[in-house]
Amino acid sequence: MSKAAEDLALAGFSLDPSFVIGQVDRRLFGSFVEHMGRCVYTGIYEPEHPSADAAGFRRDVQDLTRELGVSLVRYPGGNFVSSYRWEDGVGPRAARPTRLDLAWRGIEPNDVGVNEFMGWARDVGVEPMMAVNLGTRGVQSAVDLIEYCNHPAGTYLSDLRREHGAKKPHDIKLWCLGNELDGPWQMGQKTPHEYGRLAAETAKAMRMVDPTIELVAVGSSNSSIETFGTWEAEVLEQAYEHVDYISLHDYYEESAGDLASFLASSSDMDRFIGAVVATADHVGAKVRSKKKLKLSFDEWNVWYQKRFVGQQNLEWTFARELIEDEFNVADAVVVGSLMITLLRHADRVGIACLAQLVNIIAPIRTDPGGASWRQTIFYPFAITARMARGQVLRVEPSGPRIHTDAYGDVPALDATATYDAETGEVVILAVNRATTGSLPLEVDLRAIEDRHGDLHVVDHITLNDDDVYATNTREHPDRVVPRAGQGATSDGKKVRVLLPCVSWTAIRLQPTVTNPTSGDSHARS
Ligand code: AHR
């Protein structure tokens, strides 16, 4: 590979199959459906749409959700859940009340509720992650909801579910104990002590109904909130032994003209995860626990929050266009690198949800009664979800560093790799954060070649563009698509590739299989 004048210095790392961080948990490829704006109504659900199924859900959106590779979907909020009465959304539609949604100043008709969502989740093939209202409600409504959902039959609430058409229990395993209760914008905001007690008591009671569930305690709404750190510590001092996960939420955006810092957003996510792990482990030691808590990064994405007018400035409306950010190439590169970071923490991050799924800061956009299309961020998510398999390997990259105003000097390369021990398949995910030049990358595969023989490139996909602000729109839905990358080569022991500036790349390698009769070699497909 010849080095052009504008290329950066060589970056590289070695892969060793013994250096395993953790399994690729499919729950890392989660998303989020909230009753907010047009995520549910005219997003996943639109009975009048030409593609709607018998239950009123858009088939075009279901297909895109499957193509996205989403494994799990959190529901029904978000801020919405903190004043939600789940009973409003079950039973005959004609009798369901229309309510004010206090979080987003929405008019909520309750046409979709827990049973409809569970039908949708089953059809699409995603695991549900259900949130209970610990803002305006508490232990009793959470216990009632889990009895309604998970108890087989023979009690008032389980029989009510059966009367409502759901004969079998929904058997929902994963539950969020509220949402962002540290935030002043939240209905029923709590101090960490108040929330910690409530989370512990709710967890205890919910497990009395169904001991097989997994529970997520609310962590900080973002890493810049004043109470970050003390919130986690105080909440976990009350609730550590009662929960399985602590949540993290964060959104990233480019501040005026500072693309370099934006492209390094994953350093911030990395620090955030490290700090929550340290805090959780500190409390674990303090309470003499034998278990290690996992992290649920159940809201993450790019979100141009500075453009949001604020809830207080909204009129009461049904299914309004709300924060339907149009994502560009740089946003997709950042989403790709945030996924790299989540995978690099596969030992502790067990759940992650790209927020949200449709229309609201989402990979999928829809027009009411019309088309649906993929935003730029759809691609790194879908390709990572499809390709990442087996174990995440430890990667210690060397190479050039670039300066950012927000995070100081950061490596130009952000990368991770997965390895399937059975087949020997390796997937390298890499981002070139530099805005000034291409980045030559060399990955040493010899320790894998020792076990499986020579490795050859079978896929090389890159997302980049001369215009980093190019977007996909309803008029030009395929303006930005990933393309077959150029020139990744492998001599069986080392793979070499040139990563374009501001780009996200996936490279899949497989061991060569030799046909015993002809002696021909080819990569395993
Ligand atoms: O995803 C949008 C909103 O962001 C969610 O409702 C809330 O939990 C977060 O602040």
Coordinates of C-alpha atoms and ligand atoms in Angstrom, one line a residue:
M1 CA 0.0 0.0 0.0
S2 CA 1.6 3.3 -1.0
K3 CA 1.3 6.2 1.3
A4 CA -0.1 9.3 -0.4
A5 CA 1.2 12.8 0.7
E6 CA -2.0 13.6 2.7
D7 CA -2.2 10.3 4.5
L8 CA -1.7 10.2 8.3
A9 CA 1.0 8.0 9.9
L10 CA 0.3 4.3 10.1
A11 CA -2.1 3.0 12.8
G12 CA -2.2 -0.6 13.9
F13 CA -3.1 -3.3 16.4
S14 CA -2.7 -7.0 16.9
L15 CA -5.5 -9.5 17.5
D16 CA -5.0 -12.4 19.8
P17 CA -7.9 -14.9 20.4
S18 CA -6.8 -15.3 24.0
F19 CA -7.5 -11.6 24.8
V20 CA -11.2 -11.7 25.1
I21 CA -13.2 -8.8 26.6
G22 CA -16.6 -10.6 26.5
Q23 CA -19.3 -12.2 24.4
V24 CA -21.1 -10.1 21.8
D25 CA -24.4 -9.9 23.7
R26 CA -27.2 -9.5 21.2
R27 CA -28.9 -7.1 23.7
L28 CA -26.3 -4.5 22.7
F29 CA -28.3 -4.0 19.5
G30 CA -31.4 -2.6 21.2
S31 CA -33.6 0.3 20.3
F32 CA -36.4 2.3 21.9
V33 CA -40.1 3.1 21.1
E34 CA -41.6 5.9 23.2
H35 CA -45.1 7.3 23.0
M36 CA -43.7 10.6 21.8
G37 CA -44.2 12.6 18.7
R38 CA -44.5 10.2 15.7
C39 CA -42.6 7.2 17.0
V40 CA -45.7 5.1 17.8
Y41 CA -48.5 6.9 15.9
T42 CA -47.6 7.2 12.1
G43 CA -44.3 5.6 13.1
I44 CA -44.7 1.9 13.9
Y45 CA -48.5 2.1 14.0
E46 CA -50.8 3.6 11.3
P47 CA -53.9 1.5 10.6
E48 CA -54.8 3.6 7.5
H49 CA -51.4 3.1 5.9
P50 CA -51.4 0.9 2.7
S51 CA -48.8 -1.4 4.3
A52 CA -50.6 -1.8 7.6
D53 CA -51.2 -5.3 8.9
A54 CA -54.4 -6.5 10.6
A55 CA -53.3 -5.0 13.9
G56 CA -52.6 -1.6 12.3
F57 CA -48.8 -1.8 12.3
R58 CA -46.8 -0.6 9.3
R59 CA -45.2 -3.6 7.5
D60 CA -42.6 -1.3 5.8
V61 CA -41.4 -0.2 9.3
Q62 CA -41.4 -3.8 10.6
D63 CA -39.2 -4.8 7.6
L64 CA -36.8 -2.0 8.2
T65 CA -36.7 -2.8 11.9
R66 CA -35.7 -6.4 11.0
E67 CA -33.1 -5.1 8.5
L68 CA -31.7 -2.9 11.2
G69 CA -31.0 -6.0 13.2
V70 CA -32.6 -4.7 16.4
S71 CA -32.7 -7.3 19.1
L72 CA -34.6 -5.6 21.9
V73 CA -36.9 -2.6 22.2
R74 CA -37.5 -0.5 25.3
Y75 CA -41.1 0.7 25.8
P76 CA -43.2 2.9 26.5
G77 CA -40.8 5.6 27.6
G78 CA -38.7 7.7 28.3
N79 CA -40.2 10.7 30.0
F80 CA -43.6 9.5 28.9
V81 CA -43.6 6.6 31.3
S82 CA -43.3 8.9 34.4
S83 CA -47.0 9.9 34.2
Y84 CA -48.3 6.9 32.3
R85 CA -51.2 4.7 33.5
W86 CA -50.7 1.4 31.8
E87 CA -54.4 0.4 32.4
D88 CA -55.5 3.2 30.0
G89 CA -53.9 1.2 27.1
V90 CA -55.6 -2.2 27.6
G91 CA -59.1 -3.5 26.9
P92 CA -61.6 -2.5 24.3
R93 CA -60.4 0.5 22.3
A94 CA -63.6 2.4 22.5
A95 CA -63.4 2.5 26.3
R96 CA -59.8 3.7 26.4
P97 CA -59.4 7.3 27.7
T98 CA -57.7 10.0 25.8
R99 CA -55.2 11.7 28.1
L100 CA -52.7 14.5 28.3
D101 CA -49.1 13.3 28.0
L102 CA -47.4 15.7 30.4
A103 CA -43.9 14.9 29.2
W104 CA -44.2 16.0 25.6
R105 CA -47.5 17.9 25.6
G106 CA -49.0 15.1 23.5
I107 CA -52.6 14.0 23.2
E108 CA -52.5 10.3 23.9
P109 CA -55.4 8.3 22.6
N110 CA -54.1 5.0 24.0
D111 CA -54.8 3.1 20.8
V112 CA -51.5 1.3 21.4
G113 CA -50.8 -0.2 24.8
V114 CA -49.0 -3.1 26.3
N115 CA -50.8 -5.9 24.4
E116 CA -50.5 -4.2 21.0
F117 CA -46.8 -3.5 21.6
M118 CA -46.2 -7.1 22.6
G119 CA -47.9 -8.3 19.4
W120 CA -45.7 -6.0 17.4
A121 CA -42.5 -7.1 19.3
R122 CA -43.3 -10.8 18.6
D123 CA -44.0 -10.2 14.9
V124 CA -40.8 -8.3 14.5
G125 CA -38.8 -10.7 16.6
V126 CA -37.5 -8.4 19.3
E127 CA -37.2 -8.8 23.0
P128 CA -39.3 -6.3 25.0
M129 CA -37.8 -4.2 27.7
M130 CA -40.7 -2.7 29.7
A131 CA -40.5 0.4 31.9
V132 CA -42.8 1.0 34.9
N133 CA -43.9 4.4 36.1
L134 CA -42.0 5.3 39.3
G135 CA -42.6 9.0 38.7
T136 CA -46.2 9.7 39.6
R137 CA -46.9 6.0 40.6
G138 CA -45.1 3.4 42.5
V139 CA -44.9 -0.2 43.9
Q140 CA -48.6 -1.1 43.4
S141 CA -48.9 -0.2 39.8
A142 CA -45.6 -1.9 38.9
V143 CA -46.8 -5.1 40.7
D144 CA -50.2 -4.9 38.9
L145 CA -48.5 -4.5 35.5
I146 CA -46.2 -7.5 36.0
E147 CA -49.1 -9.6 37.3
Y148 CA -51.2 -8.5 34.2
C149 CA -48.3 -9.3 31.9
N150 CA -46.5 -12.4 33.3
H151 CA -48.9 -14.3 35.6
P152 CA -50.4 -17.3 33.7
A153 CA -54.0 -17.1 34.8
G154 CA -56.5 -17.4 37.7
T155 CA -56.1 -14.0 39.3
Y156 CA -58.1 -10.8 38.5
L157 CA -55.3 -9.1 36.5
S158 CA -54.0 -12.2 34.7
D159 CA -57.6 -13.2 33.7
L160 CA -58.2 -9.6 32.6
R161 CA -55.3 -10.0 30.2
R162 CA -56.8 -13.2 28.9
E163 CA -60.1 -11.4 28.5
H164 CA -58.2 -8.8 26.5
G165 CA -57.1 -11.5 24.0
A166 CA -53.7 -12.4 25.3
K167 CA -54.2 -15.9 26.5
K168 CA -50.6 -16.7 27.1
P169 CA -48.6 -14.7 29.6
H170 CA -46.2 -12.2 27.9
D171 CA -43.4 -13.4 30.0
I172 CA -41.5 -10.1 29.9
K173 CA -38.0 -10.7 31.4
L174 CA -36.5 -7.2 31.3
W175 CA -37.9 -4.3 33.3
C176 CA -36.8 -0.7 33.8
L177 CA -37.5 0.7 37.3
G178 CA -38.6 4.1 36.0
N179 CA -36.9 6.7 33.8
E180 CA -34.5 9.6 34.4
L181 CA -35.8 10.3 37.9
D182 CA -32.8 12.5 38.7
G183 CA -34.0 15.1 36.1
P184 CA -35.9 18.3 37.0
W185 CA -37.9 17.8 33.8
Q186 CA -39.2 14.5 35.0
M187 CA -42.7 13.9 36.5
G188 CA -42.1 12.8 40.1
Q189 CA -38.3 13.7 40.2
K190 CA -36.7 12.1 43.3
T191 CA -33.6 12.5 45.4
P192 CA -31.2 9.6 45.1
H193 CA -32.2 8.4 48.5
E194 CA -35.9 8.5 47.7
Y195 CA -35.4 6.8 44.4
G196 CA -33.0 4.2 45.8
R197 CA -35.6 3.1 48.4
L198 CA -38.4 3.1 45.9
A199 CA -36.4 1.1 43.4
A200 CA -35.4 -1.5 46.0
E201 CA -39.0 -1.9 47.3
T202 CA -40.5 -2.1 43.8
A203 CA -37.8 -4.6 42.7
K204 CA -38.6 -6.8 45.8
A205 CA -42.3 -6.7 45.1
M206 CA -42.0 -7.3 41.4
R207 CA -39.8 -10.3 42.0
M208 CA -42.4 -11.7 44.4
V209 CA -44.7 -11.9 41.4
D210 CA -42.1 -13.2 39.0
P211 CA -38.6 -14.2 40.4
T212 CA -37.2 -14.8 36.9
I213 CA -37.2 -11.1 35.8
E214 CA -34.1 -8.9 35.4
L215 CA -34.3 -5.3 36.7
V216 CA -32.6 -2.0 35.6
A217 CA -32.2 0.8 38.2
V218 CA -32.2 4.4 36.9
G219 CA -28.8 5.9 36.6
S220 CA -27.9 9.5 35.7
S221 CA -29.8 11.1 32.7
N222 CA -26.4 12.1 31.3
S223 CA -22.8 12.4 32.4
S224 CA -22.9 16.2 32.8
I225 CA -25.8 16.5 35.2
E226 CA -24.7 17.9 38.5
T227 CA -25.7 14.8 40.6
F228 CA -23.8 12.3 38.3
G229 CA -21.7 10.0 40.5
T230 CA -23.4 10.7 43.7
W231 CA -26.8 9.6 42.2
E232 CA -25.4 6.2 41.2
A233 CA -23.6 5.7 44.6
E234 CA -26.6 6.7 46.7
V235 CA -29.2 4.8 44.6
L236 CA -27.1 1.6 44.6
E237 CA -26.4 1.8 48.3
Q238 CA -30.2 1.2 48.7
A239 CA -30.8 -1.0 45.7
Y240 CA -27.6 -2.9 44.7
E241 CA -28.7 -6.3 45.8
H242 CA -32.2 -5.9 44.2
V243 CA -31.2 -5.0 40.7
D244 CA -29.2 -6.5 37.8
Y245 CA -28.3 -3.3 35.8
I246 CA -27.8 0.4 36.3
S247 CA -28.8 2.6 33.4
L248 CA -26.9 5.2 31.5
H249 CA -28.3 7.8 29.0
D250 CA -26.3 10.2 26.8
Y251 CA -26.8 12.0 23.5
Y252 CA -24.1 13.7 21.4
E253 CA -24.1 16.6 19.0
E254 CA -21.7 18.8 17.0
S255 CA -21.3 22.2 18.7
A256 CA -21.0 25.0 16.1
G257 CA -18.0 24.3 13.9
D258 CA -16.3 21.8 16.2
L259 CA -16.4 18.7 14.0
A260 CA -13.2 17.3 15.5
S261 CA -14.6 17.1 19.0
F262 CA -17.9 15.7 17.8
L263 CA -16.0 12.9 16.0
A264 CA -14.4 12.1 19.3
S265 CA -17.7 11.7 21.2
S266 CA -16.9 8.1 21.9
S267 CA -14.1 9.2 24.3
D268 CA -16.8 10.8 26.4
M269 CA -19.0 7.7 26.3
D270 CA -15.9 5.6 27.2
R271 CA -15.2 7.8 30.2
F272 CA -18.9 7.7 31.3
I273 CA -19.0 3.9 31.2
G274 CA -15.7 3.7 33.1
A275 CA -17.0 6.1 35.8
V276 CA -20.2 4.1 36.3
V277 CA -18.4 0.8 36.4
A278 CA -16.1 2.2 39.1
T279 CA -19.0 3.7 41.1
A280 CA -21.0 0.4 40.9
D281 CA -18.0 -1.7 41.9
H282 CA -17.2 0.7 44.8
V283 CA -20.8 0.3 46.2
G284 CA -20.6 -3.5 45.5
A285 CA -17.5 -3.6 47.7
K286 CA -19.2 -1.5 50.4
V287 CA -22.3 -3.6 50.6
R288 CA -20.1 -6.8 50.5
S289 CA -21.9 -8.1 47.5
K290 CA -20.8 -11.2 45.6
K291 CA -22.3 -10.0 42.3
K292 CA -21.1 -7.6 39.7
L293 CA -23.6 -5.2 38.3
K294 CA -24.0 -4.8 34.6
L295 CA -24.7 -1.5 32.7
S296 CA -27.7 -0.8 30.5
F297 CA -26.9 2.1 28.1
D298 CA -30.6 2.2 27.3
E299 CA -30.6 5.6 25.6
W300 CA -27.8 6.7 23.3
N301 CA -27.5 8.5 20.0
V302 CA -26.7 11.7 18.3
W303 CA -29.4 14.4 19.1
Y304 CA -29.2 18.1 18.2
Q305 CA -30.7 19.1 21.5
K306 CA -29.8 22.7 20.9
R307 CA -32.4 22.8 18.1
F308 CA -35.2 21.5 20.3
V309 CA -37.7 24.2 21.3
G310 CA -38.3 22.7 24.8
Q311 CA -41.4 20.9 26.1
Q312 CA -42.8 24.1 27.6
N313 CA -43.1 25.7 24.2
L314 CA -45.2 23.0 22.6
E315 CA -48.9 23.1 21.9
W316 CA -51.0 20.1 23.0
T317 CA -51.1 17.9 19.9
F318 CA -51.5 14.3 18.8
A319 CA -48.6 12.7 16.9
R320 CA -46.7 15.9 16.1
E321 CA -43.4 16.0 14.3
L322 CA -41.0 16.2 17.2
I323 CA -37.2 16.1 17.1
E324 CA -37.1 14.4 13.8
D325 CA -33.4 15.2 13.3
E326 CA -32.0 14.5 9.9
F327 CA -28.7 12.8 10.3
N328 CA -25.6 13.4 8.2
V329 CA -22.5 11.4 7.3
A330 CA -20.5 12.6 10.3
D331 CA -23.4 11.6 12.6
A332 CA -23.3 8.1 11.1
V333 CA -19.5 7.9 11.7
V334 CA -20.1 9.0 15.3
V335 CA -22.9 6.4 15.8
G336 CA -20.5 3.7 14.4
S337 CA -17.8 4.7 16.8
L338 CA -20.3 4.8 19.8
M339 CA -21.1 1.2 18.8
I340 CA -17.4 0.4 18.8
T341 CA -17.2 1.8 22.4
L342 CA -20.2 -0.3 23.5
L343 CA -18.6 -3.4 22.2
R344 CA -15.3 -2.5 23.8
H345 CA -17.1 -2.6 27.1
A346 CA -18.8 -5.9 26.4
D347 CA -17.7 -7.3 29.8
R348 CA -19.9 -4.8 31.6
V349 CA -22.3 -3.2 29.2
G350 CA -25.0 -5.9 28.7
I351 CA -27.8 -3.8 27.1
A352 CA -27.8 -0.8 24.8
C353 CA -30.6 1.0 23.1
L354 CA -30.3 3.4 20.2
A355 CA -32.9 6.0 21.0
Q356 CA -35.2 6.0 19.3
L357 CA -36.4 3.6 16.5
V358 CA -38.7 5.6 14.2
N359 CA -38.9 9.4 13.5
I360 CA -37.8 10.6 16.9
I361 CA -33.9 11.0 16.5
A362 CA -34.2 7.7 14.6
P363 CA -32.5 5.5 12.1
I364 CA -35.9 5.0 10.3
R365 CA -38.1 7.9 9.1
T366 CA -41.7 7.7 7.8
D367 CA -44.2 9.9 6.1
P368 CA -47.8 9.5 7.3
G369 CA -49.6 7.5 4.6
G370 CA -46.3 7.5 2.6
A371 CA -42.8 6.2 2.3
S372 CA -40.3 5.1 4.9
W373 CA -36.5 5.5 4.5
R374 CA -33.2 4.8 6.2
Q375 CA -31.2 7.6 7.7
T376 CA -27.4 7.6 7.5
I377 CA -27.1 6.2 11.1
F378 CA -29.1 3.2 10.0
Y379 CA -26.1 1.7 8.3
P380 CA -23.3 1.4 10.9
F381 CA -25.9 0.0 13.3
A382 CA -27.3 -2.5 10.9
I383 CA -23.9 -3.7 9.6
T384 CA -22.5 -3.9 13.2
A385 CA -25.5 -5.9 14.4
R386 CA -25.3 -8.2 11.4
M387 CA -21.5 -8.8 11.4
A388 CA -20.4 -8.7 15.1
R389 CA -20.4 -12.3 16.3
G390 CA -18.7 -14.4 19.0
Q391 CA -16.3 -12.6 21.3
V392 CA -15.0 -9.1 21.5
L393 CA -11.2 -9.1 21.4
R394 CA -9.1 -6.6 23.3
V395 CA -7.6 -4.1 20.9
E396 CA -4.8 -1.7 21.8
P397 CA -4.3 0.5 18.8
S398 CA -1.1 2.5 18.1
G399 CA -1.0 5.4 15.7
P400 CA -1.4 9.1 15.2
R401 CA -3.3 11.3 17.6
I402 CA -5.5 14.4 16.8
H403 CA -6.3 17.4 18.9
T404 CA -9.9 18.1 20.0
D405 CA -11.0 21.1 22.0
A406 CA -13.5 19.1 24.1
Y407 CA -11.4 15.9 24.8
G408 CA -7.8 16.9 24.3
D409 CA -5.6 14.6 22.2
V410 CA -7.4 11.5 21.0
P411 CA -6.3 8.6 18.7
A412 CA -7.3 9.2 15.1
L413 CA -8.3 5.5 15.1
D414 CA -11.3 4.1 17.0
A415 CA -11.5 0.4 16.6
T416 CA -12.7 -3.0 17.9
A417 CA -12.8 -6.5 16.6
T418 CA -15.0 -9.6 17.1
Y419 CA -13.9 -13.2 16.7
D420 CA -15.9 -16.3 16.2
A421 CA -13.9 -19.1 17.9
E422 CA -15.8 -21.8 16.0
T423 CA -15.3 -20.6 12.5
G424 CA -12.3 -18.3 12.9
E425 CA -14.2 -15.4 11.4
V426 CA -12.9 -12.0 12.4
V427 CA -14.7 -8.7 12.0
I428 CA -12.8 -5.4 12.3
L429 CA -14.8 -2.2 13.0
A430 CA -12.8 1.0 12.6
V431 CA -13.4 4.7 12.4
N432 CA -11.0 7.3 11.1
R433 CA -11.8 10.4 13.2
A434 CA -9.4 12.7 11.3
T435 CA -10.8 15.4 9.1
T436 CA -7.5 16.0 7.4
G437 CA -6.4 12.8 5.7
S438 CA -6.8 9.1 5.2
L439 CA -5.5 6.7 7.8
P440 CA -3.4 3.6 6.8
L441 CA -4.2 0.7 9.1
E442 CA -2.4 -2.6 9.6
V443 CA -3.9 -5.3 11.7
D444 CA -1.7 -8.3 12.8
L445 CA -3.7 -11.5 12.6
R446 CA -0.9 -14.0 13.2
A447 CA -2.3 -15.3 16.6
I448 CA -5.5 -16.1 14.9
E449 CA -3.8 -17.5 11.8
D450 CA -1.9 -19.9 14.2
R451 CA -5.3 -21.4 15.1
H452 CA -7.3 -21.2 11.9
G453 CA -4.8 -20.7 9.0
D454 CA -4.6 -17.7 6.7
L455 CA -7.4 -15.2 6.9
H456 CA -8.8 -13.5 3.8
V457 CA -11.0 -10.5 3.3
V458 CA -14.6 -11.5 2.4
D459 CA -16.3 -8.1 3.1
H460 CA -15.1 -4.6 3.2
I461 CA -17.7 -1.9 3.7
T462 CA -17.1 1.8 4.2
L463 CA -19.4 4.8 5.0
N464 CA -17.9 8.2 4.1
D465 CA -18.6 11.0 1.7
D466 CA -16.9 14.1 0.3
D467 CA -19.7 16.0 1.9
V468 CA -19.7 15.0 5.6
Y469 CA -23.0 16.9 6.0
A470 CA -24.8 15.0 3.3
T471 CA -28.1 13.4 4.5
N472 CA -30.8 11.1 3.3
T473 CA -34.2 12.8 2.7
R474 CA -37.6 11.7 1.4
E475 CA -36.6 13.1 -2.0
H476 CA -33.2 11.5 -2.0
P477 CA -33.4 8.5 0.4
D478 CA -30.3 6.9 -0.9
R479 CA -28.0 9.9 -1.1
V480 CA -25.8 8.3 1.6
V481 CA -25.3 4.6 1.5
P482 CA -22.4 2.4 2.6
R483 CA -20.2 1.2 -0.3
A484 CA -17.9 -1.7 -0.9
G485 CA -14.5 -0.5 0.4
Q486 CA -11.5 -0.3 -1.8
G487 CA -8.3 -2.1 -1.4
A488 CA -8.3 -4.0 1.9
T489 CA -5.7 -6.7 1.4
S490 CA -4.6 -9.6 3.5
D491 CA -1.6 -11.8 3.0
G492 CA -3.2 -14.2 5.5
K493 CA -1.3 -12.8 8.4
K494 CA -1.8 -9.1 8.2
V495 CA -4.7 -7.0 6.8
R496 CA -3.9 -3.6 5.4
V497 CA -6.4 -0.9 4.6
L498 CA -6.6 2.8 4.0
L499 CA -9.4 4.4 6.0
P500 CA -10.8 7.6 4.3
C501 CA -11.0 10.7 6.5
V502 CA -14.2 10.9 8.6
S503 CA -15.2 7.3 7.8
W504 CA -16.6 4.2 9.3
T505 CA -15.4 0.8 8.0
A506 CA -16.2 -2.9 8.6
I507 CA -13.9 -5.6 7.4
R508 CA -14.8 -9.3 7.6
L509 CA -12.1 -12.0 7.3
Q510 CA -12.4 -15.7 7.1
P511 CA -9.9 -18.5 7.2
T512 CA -9.2 -20.1 3.8
V513 CA -10.6 -23.5 3.3
T514 CA -8.8 -25.9 1.0
N515 CA -10.8 -28.3 -1.1
P516 CA -9.1 -31.8 -0.4
T517 CA -9.9 -33.1 -3.9
S518 CA -9.0 -30.1 -6.1
G519 CA -6.5 -28.5 -3.8
D520 CA -8.3 -25.1 -4.5
S521 CA -8.5 -22.6 -1.6
H522 CA -11.4 -20.2 -0.9
A523 CA -12.7 -18.3 2.1
R524 CA -15.4 -20.1 4.1
S525 CA -18.8 -18.4 3.3
Ligands
AHR1 O1 -35.4 9.9 23.8 C1 -36.0 11.2 24.1 C2 -36.0 11.5 25.6 O2 -34.7 11.6 26.1 C3 -36.6 10.4 26.5 O3 -37.9 10.5 26.7 C4 -35.9 10.7 27.9 O4 -35.8 9.6 28.7 C5 -34.6 11.3 27.5 O5 -34.3 12.5 28.2

